[in-house]
Every structure is written in structure tokens, then in C-alpha cells.
Amino acid sequence: LALLASAAADARPPEPDGYRMDDYRAPTPETVAGAAVLDTEAANKLWQIGGAVWIDVLPAPHRPANLPASALWAPLPHHDIPGTLWLPDIGRGSLSFELEGYFRRHLEAATKGSKEAPVVFYCLADCWMSWNAAKRAASWGYKQIYWYPDGIDGWDAAKLPTVDAEPVP
Amino acid sequence: MGMTPGMLGRAAICLLLAGWMLPGSAQAERTEAQRMARWADLRHAIFGDRTVEDAGDLVAIDAPARAEDAAIVPVAIRVAETLAPEIRGLYLVIDDNPSPLAAHFVLGPVADSREIATRVRIDDYTYLHAVAETADGRLYATARFIKAAGGCSAPAGKDQALALERLGKMKLTLAERSRPDDPAKVKLLISHPNNSGMQIDQLTRNYIPADFMQTLDVTYNGQVVFRLESDIAISEDPSFEFGLRPADPAAAGVIKAEVVDSNQRHFSQSWPVPAAAQM
């Protein structure tokens, strides 16, 4: 029985040393170095208290510049936890120079330059992008990083409020 | 998603998850009512206030219920024998793709409008809609649900440098006609990355700019088989299967394909079609 229980627990992979580079939609570890993990109840409590920076890292559809003006462009609407900054793509395993600059700039602005400010990263359940982003922010010296692995899926399942969201340009 | 009936409609659509960029996304299922509302919006955007009738058995979509590879999903539109002679246009809509109108075929006098097939990128579990348009402007729609996700952002299957070397090269295959009067079955393959603009370059870690086929004109002896208007939903190396009804099957002819892409590159190629009796 003990063996069976440990086998079930092992379905969650161990924490890798580096970042997850691809195949982002897959079971994530229980923990991430430098960040505290929130379940939906804890996330809701933190949200009720207020004062934390909430960041959704899910990639966003962007209209190709050369799509003709007459083409029908109609991405499905996106929703987030109210008050969230939607910073698409910052949870990739390796960031381009521009993308890293975008991440640092918005994180610094949202935390008003304080490394002590609470910051929550999320996307979907079983998504390594929020895991990567939390790990990266912690590596930059942010002291109060939270990772909400169930993300908007967990939030929706608990029927908590959401708002329509647009990515931060 | 735990929707109450009062929340349905437009507001409900806004609560949907948009996990569409990520392969294998398994977010909360959208309700049937949300999917119907999405189609109503798209139908209005594409066809305005025109009446769109339920096609019943007249139009069908052939596609796998679950795609093996969301970046290359084979889809065929079939039109019943009775309706086919009246059909001048075929639309393929992938409801939940960010660019939903995947293909619009305008059929010419030598097309066999009973069937046309291609391969598309599908971004999320979605309905596909095929709409057939008659010469006098009637519209017949049919739907099919498909389980596929992540097709638009899936990495290119081929090395980009190699893909550019072969850019615009085409291959055409003619199936043998069992009877001289049968339409010639044609398979056309076009070398083109058809980049969606949503794929990441693994080296630079930036998005690869969209680069896609905008129009494809296929003619036979100068007569139109079809013109296709398309964009980023068509798969890398666009592929088409269609039928051709030469006015005189006993005579040989030339089939020609011309492509214009989003960078305004033009490609064209021609192939001889032997007379049916010789095949």
C-alpha cells in the first residue's frame, strides 16, 4: 500500500535544476525554488487581502502584421483574476533579450521597485510557464514570490470572480 | 465551467479560457451554448444577414474526431451529387481559431464541386463549419466537432532554411480515371512554410513572422477550377485534393497553379494532363 501511495505521488515530477524549455502543458512539480505555492483557497485569501501583484503568463494571440485588413481576426476572449497583469510569454524557458526586458520592466513597475512585494504567477493548471516565471523572478532577488499552479482553471472551478483581460503591450 | 443559464450568451463567451496557444491545453470545457453563440457571431461576421440553411445531408465535413497532429489536420468538404452542380463557393470555418475563416474556395466551370480537401491548423477543441454557396446565393452549412489543440503555435515541421530553398515548388499528382467521363482527381502539394506568426523560433526565441499563402488559382486550359483565399490556418506545405471536369475529357490539356503569398511572392507551375482515353 505504501508503495502504491508513493507511486501515485510520483506522478508529479521532481523539480528540475533549470527551466522547462518546451512541452509546457504537462504535470508540474509540487514546488518551485524561491517561491511559495498557493492552492485555490490560499490564492483567494491573498486576493481578498489585496496588495499582491498578480501576473498571468499565458501566451496571447497576436494578429499577424501582414494579415489583410479585411481578414476576420477573432481570437476567443481571455479572462483573468481581477487586477491581473497579463504578460504573455514571460514563462518560456528561455527568453529573448526583448522579452526579458519586458518582464523585468513590468515586474519592477508593478512592485514599485520593491523586492519585498508579494507577486503571484499563474496561468493554467499543468502549465510550466507559471513555474518558470516564478522561478525566474525569485532568481532576480524577489523575496515574496508565489506560484499558483492551478491557475485560472482552479479559480474557475471554485467559481471565483474573473474579468476580461487584454495583454500588456 | 459552472455557468448558470442567465450567464449564457455574449457575457459567457467572455468568461472562456483562452489557452489556445499551448499544445494539449485541457482547460475547462466550453458549453454547447457558448459554442453556438460563437458560431452565430462568426456567421454574422462572414455572411452578414444572409440566411444560412442547415445543409442536412447535402454537405458534409470529413475530418478525424481527434487529430493526431493539430498542425496538419486533414479536412475534406463533400457536397451531395444533387446539390454539387449548383455550388460555386465553399467556406471552411474553424470556429475557435483566432483567424476563423480558414479557406474560401470560389469554384469555376471545370471544378468537380463534390469534394475538396486540404490540411489545416486547429488551435483548440472546436467546431468546424463548412458552408456551400450556390450560384444564386443560397448558403448551406454543416458542422463537425473536432478534438485538436495547439496547431497554430506548433513548431514548424521542417528546417526553415531548407523550407525557404524549396519555397514555391509544387508537385501535382493525377489519379487514374477508371472511366473517361470521370472527373480527374488531382493532388497538389505546395512547398511553403505558411508560417502562422504564432510559432517560436527555437534559436532567436522570437516569434517567426507570419508568411502565408493568400491566394491559389488553379486553372485548366485557362478555365478556372478554383480560386482559394486563405491565410494562416492552412498547414505548412499546403496540400489540396480536388476534382477536375474537363469540357472534353478526350482532349489533352494543361493544368496551372498560381500562388501569391503574404510577402507578395508569386509562384506558378504547369503540368500536362493527358487525354482520358490514353490513361
Tab-separated table of N, CA, C and O in Angstrom, chain B residues 68-125:
chain	number	residue	atom	x	y	z
B	68	GLU	N	-4.428	13.612	-34.842
B	68	GLU	CA	-3.131	13.105	-34.387
B	68	GLU	C	-2.142	14.250	-34.240
B	68	GLU	O	-1.354	14.284	-33.311
B	69	ASP	N	-2.186	15.175	-35.178
B	69	ASP	CA	-1.292	16.325	-35.141
B	69	ASP	C	-2.117	17.567	-35.474
B	69	ASP	O	-2.595	17.705	-36.593
B	70	ALA	N	-2.267	18.446	-34.486
B	70	ALA	CA	-3.160	19.600	-34.647
B	70	ALA	C	-2.652	20.588	-35.690
B	70	ALA	O	-3.387	21.460	-36.141
B	71	ALA	N	-1.373	20.456	-36.081
B	71	ALA	CA	-0.815	21.379	-37.071
B	71	ALA	C	-1.104	20.920	-38.499
B	71	ALA	O	-0.940	21.690	-39.439
B	72	ILE	N	-1.485	19.657	-38.670
B	72	ILE	CA	-1.812	19.135	-40.009
B	72	ILE	C	-3.030	18.213	-39.919
B	72	ILE	O	-2.906	16.997	-39.963
B	73	VAL	N	-4.186	18.830	-39.818
B	73	VAL	CA	-5.424	18.054	-39.704
B	73	VAL	C	-6.076	17.968	-41.084
B	73	VAL	O	-6.417	18.989	-41.679
B	74	PRO	N	-6.241	16.748	-41.601
B	74	PRO	CA	-6.886	16.612	-42.910
B	74	PRO	C	-8.384	16.897	-42.811
B	74	PRO	O	-9.056	16.367	-41.941
B	75	VAL	N	-8.870	17.760	-43.693
B	75	VAL	CA	-10.295	18.107	-43.698
B	75	VAL	C	-10.785	18.080	-45.142
B	75	VAL	O	-10.156	18.667	-46.024
B	76	ALA	N	-11.891	17.398	-45.368
B	76	ALA	CA	-12.495	17.387	-46.706
B	76	ALA	C	-13.921	17.911	-46.594
B	76	ALA	O	-14.619	17.626	-45.631
B	77	ILE	N	-14.322	18.698	-47.574
B	77	ILE	CA	-15.716	19.142	-47.664
B	77	ILE	C	-16.350	18.362	-48.811
B	77	ILE	O	-15.805	18.334	-49.919
B	78	ARG	N	-17.473	17.716	-48.523
B	78	ARG	CA	-18.175	16.956	-49.555
B	78	ARG	C	-19.556	17.546	-49.786
B	78	ARG	O	-20.237	17.921	-48.841
B	79	VAL	N	-19.938	17.591	-51.044
B	79	VAL	CA	-21.255	18.117	-51.407
B	79	VAL	C	-22.016	17.008	-52.130
B	79	VAL	O	-21.450	16.328	-52.998
B	80	ALA	N	-23.297	16.847	-51.775
B	80	ALA	CA	-24.106	15.775	-52.373
B	80	ALA	C	-24.229	15.978	-53.889
B	80	ALA	O	-24.291	17.105	-54.367
B	81	GLU	N	-24.279	14.859	-54.579
B	81	GLU	CA	-24.392	14.831	-56.040
B	81	GLU	C	-25.495	15.774	-56.547
B	81	GLU	O	-25.325	16.489	-57.534
B	82	THR	N	-26.630	15.782	-55.808
B	82	THR	CA	-27.790	16.569	-56.257
B	82	THR	C	-27.533	18.074	-56.172
B	82	THR	O	-28.056	18.847	-56.969
B	83	LEU	N	-26.749	18.484	-55.194
B	83	LEU	CA	-26.519	19.918	-54.992
B	83	LEU	C	-25.267	20.401	-55.720
B	83	LEU	O	-25.170	21.575	-56.106
B	84	ALA	N	-24.332	19.476	-55.939
B	84	ALA	CA	-22.999	19.858	-56.436
B	84	ALA	C	-23.017	20.767	-57.682
B	84	ALA	O	-22.272	21.750	-57.714
B	85	PRO	N	-23.856	20.483	-58.678
B	85	PRO	CA	-23.792	21.322	-59.882
B	85	PRO	C	-24.119	22.792	-59.617
B	85	PRO	O	-23.736	23.656	-60.389
B	86	GLU	N	-24.843	23.077	-58.522
B	86	GLU	CA	-25.234	24.459	-58.233
B	86	GLU	C	-24.179	25.204	-57.412
B	86	GLU	O	-24.293	26.410	-57.213
B	87	ILE	N	-23.194	24.481	-56.885
B	87	ILE	CA	-22.273	25.094	-55.920
B	87	ILE	C	-21.166	25.878	-56.612
B	87	ILE	O	-20.486	25.380	-57.507
B	88	ARG	N	-20.974	27.121	-56.168
B	88	ARG	CA	-19.927	27.988	-56.704
B	88	ARG	C	-18.896	28.393	-55.647
B	88	ARG	O	-17.847	28.929	-55.983
B	89	GLY	N	-19.245	28.179	-54.371
B	89	GLY	CA	-18.298	28.577	-53.320
B	89	GLY	C	-18.338	27.623	-52.142
B	89	GLY	O	-19.387	27.050	-51.832
B	90	LEU	N	-17.176	27.408	-51.504
B	90	LEU	CA	-17.107	26.594	-50.300
B	90	LEU	C	-16.287	27.359	-49.264
B	90	LEU	O	-15.218	27.881	-49.577
B	91	TYR	N	-16.828	27.434	-48.055
B	91	TYR	CA	-16.134	28.113	-46.955
B	91	TYR	C	-15.800	27.088	-45.884
B	91	TYR	O	-16.660	26.269	-45.539
B	92	LEU	N	-14.599	27.161	-45.343
B	92	LEU	CA	-14.252	26.328	-44.194
B	92	LEU	C	-13.939	27.256	-43.025
B	92	LEU	O	-13.032	28.094	-43.099
B	93	VAL	N	-14.716	27.100	-41.944
B	93	VAL	CA	-14.541	27.945	-40.761
B	93	VAL	C	-14.103	27.058	-39.593
B	93	VAL	O	-14.723	26.031	-39.326
B	94	ILE	N	-13.019	27.452	-38.931
B	94	ILE	CA	-12.555	26.761	-37.719
B	94	ILE	C	-12.917	27.695	-36.571
B	94	ILE	O	-12.213	28.664	-36.292
B	95	ASP	N	-14.049	27.421	-35.937
B	95	ASP	CA	-14.692	28.410	-35.065
B	95	ASP	C	-13.745	29.049	-34.048
B	95	ASP	O	-13.750	30.256	-33.877
B	96	ASP	N	-12.956	28.226	-33.353
B	96	ASP	CA	-12.207	28.776	-32.225
B	96	ASP	C	-10.770	29.156	-32.563
B	96	ASP	O	-9.998	29.514	-31.675
B	97	ASN	N	-10.400	29.081	-33.821
B	97	ASN	CA	-9.100	29.628	-34.218
B	97	ASN	C	-9.162	31.154	-34.133
B	97	ASN	O	-10.227	31.731	-34.364
B	98	PRO	N	-8.034	31.804	-33.852
B	98	PRO	CA	-8.067	33.272	-33.806
B	98	PRO	C	-8.390	33.889	-35.167
B	98	PRO	O	-8.951	34.972	-35.246
B	99	SER	N	-8.032	33.198	-36.230
B	99	SER	CA	-8.379	33.627	-37.584
B	99	SER	C	-9.318	32.548	-38.140
B	99	SER	O	-8.875	31.605	-38.784
B	100	PRO	N	-10.612	32.663	-37.857
B	100	PRO	CA	-11.519	31.506	-38.039
B	100	PRO	C	-11.801	31.102	-39.482
B	100	PRO	O	-12.041	29.931	-39.736
B	101	LEU	N	-11.808	32.067	-40.416
B	101	LEU	CA	-12.130	31.687	-41.800
B	101	LEU	C	-10.870	31.103	-42.443
B	101	LEU	O	-10.005	31.825	-42.929
B	102	ALA	N	-10.788	29.773	-42.430
B	102	ALA	CA	-9.563	29.098	-42.858
B	102	ALA	C	-9.408	29.097	-44.367
B	102	ALA	O	-8.311	29.222	-44.882
B	103	ALA	N	-10.514	28.940	-45.083
B	103	ALA	CA	-10.426	28.816	-46.538
B	103	ALA	C	-11.739	29.226	-47.186
B	103	ALA	O	-12.818	28.926	-46.672
B	104	HIS	N	-11.637	29.938	-48.291
B	104	HIS	CA	-12.801	30.238	-49.117
B	104	HIS	C	-12.446	29.861	-50.555
B	104	HIS	O	-11.578	30.474	-51.167
B	105	PHE	N	-13.098	28.820	-51.045
B	105	PHE	CA	-12.887	28.363	-52.416
B	105	PHE	C	-13.971	28.958	-53.301
B	105	PHE	O	-15.155	28.835	-52.998
B	106	VAL	N	-13.571	29.584	-54.391
B	106	VAL	CA	-14.530	30.025	-55.403
B	106	VAL	C	-14.342	29.072	-56.578
B	106	VAL	O	-13.267	29.015	-57.189
B	107	LEU	N	-15.382	28.295	-56.867
B	107	LEU	CA	-15.245	27.230	-57.864
B	107	LEU	C	-15.592	27.737	-59.258
B	107	LEU	O	-16.539	28.512	-59.431
B	108	GLY	N	-14.816	27.281	-60.218
B	108	GLY	CA	-15.043	27.677	-61.611
B	108	GLY	C	-15.771	26.598	-62.384
B	108	GLY	O	-16.150	25.562	-61.829
B	109	PRO	N	-15.960	26.832	-63.698
B	109	PRO	CA	-16.779	25.932	-64.521
B	109	PRO	C	-16.219	24.516	-64.675
B	109	PRO	O	-16.987	23.591	-64.940
B	110	VAL	N	-14.921	24.320	-64.493
B	110	VAL	CA	-14.399	22.961	-64.687
B	110	VAL	C	-14.082	22.251	-63.366
B	110	VAL	O	-13.419	21.225	-63.345
B	111	ALA	N	-14.587	22.815	-62.260
B	111	ALA	CA	-14.351	22.166	-60.963
B	111	ALA	C	-15.346	21.032	-60.749
B	111	ALA	O	-16.483	21.092	-61.208
B	112	ASP	N	-14.910	20.019	-60.039
B	112	ASP	CA	-15.823	18.999	-59.529
B	112	ASP	C	-16.141	19.426	-58.094
B	112	ASP	O	-15.316	19.264	-57.209
B	113	SER	N	-17.337	19.979	-57.899
B	113	SER	CA	-17.622	20.573	-56.588
B	113	SER	C	-18.081	19.552	-55.554
B	113	SER	O	-18.506	19.911	-54.475
B	114	ARG	N	-17.973	18.277	-55.881
B	114	ARG	CA	-18.428	17.271	-54.911
B	114	ARG	C	-17.454	17.069	-53.769
B	114	ARG	O	-17.820	16.587	-52.705
B	115	GLU	N	-16.194	17.423	-53.993
B	115	GLU	CA	-15.253	17.215	-52.900
B	115	GLU	C	-14.008	18.058	-53.079
B	115	GLU	O	-13.465	18.178	-54.183
B	116	ILE	N	-13.561	18.641	-51.971
B	116	ILE	CA	-12.291	19.340	-51.978
B	116	ILE	C	-11.670	19.135	-50.599
B	116	ILE	O	-12.372	19.134	-49.593
B	117	ALA	N	-10.380	18.882	-50.566
B	117	ALA	CA	-9.748	18.544	-49.286
B	117	ALA	C	-8.456	19.317	-49.109
B	117	ALA	O	-7.760	19.633	-50.083
B	118	THR	N	-8.140	19.634	-47.854
B	118	THR	CA	-6.871	20.287	-47.543
B	118	THR	C	-6.443	19.873	-46.129
B	118	THR	O	-7.043	18.970	-45.546
B	119	ARG	N	-5.400	20.523	-45.624
B	119	ARG	CA	-4.925	20.244	-44.260
B	119	ARG	C	-4.821	21.573	-43.521
B	119	ARG	O	-4.327	22.549	-44.077
B	120	VAL	N	-5.302	21.582	-42.280
B	120	VAL	CA	-5.361	22.845	-41.543
B	120	VAL	C	-4.761	22.730	-40.141
B	120	VAL	O	-4.562	21.640	-39.616
B	121	ARG	N	-4.487	23.912	-39.575
B	121	ARG	CA	-4.048	24.013	-38.180
B	121	ARG	C	-5.283	24.261	-37.323
B	121	ARG	O	-6.119	25.095	-37.678
B	122	ILE	N	-5.372	23.558	-36.216
B	122	ILE	CA	-6.510	23.738	-35.325
B	122	ILE	C	-5.975	24.030	-33.938
B	122	ILE	O	-5.113	23.315	-33.427
B	123	ASP	N	-6.497	25.094	-33.325
B	123	ASP	CA	-5.887	25.603	-32.114
B	123	ASP	C	-6.498	25.106	-30.823
B	123	ASP	O	-5.900	25.210	-29.771
B	124	ASP	N	-7.714	24.638	-30.898
B	124	ASP	CA	-8.384	24.252	-29.669
B	124	ASP	C	-9.538	23.331	-30.043
B	124	ASP	O	-9.940	23.303	-31.200
B	125	TYR	N	-10.067	22.595	-29.054
B	125	TYR	CA	-11.254	21.801	-29.332
B	125	TYR	C	-12.297	22.741	-29.922
B	125	TYR	O	-12.611	23.764	-29.319
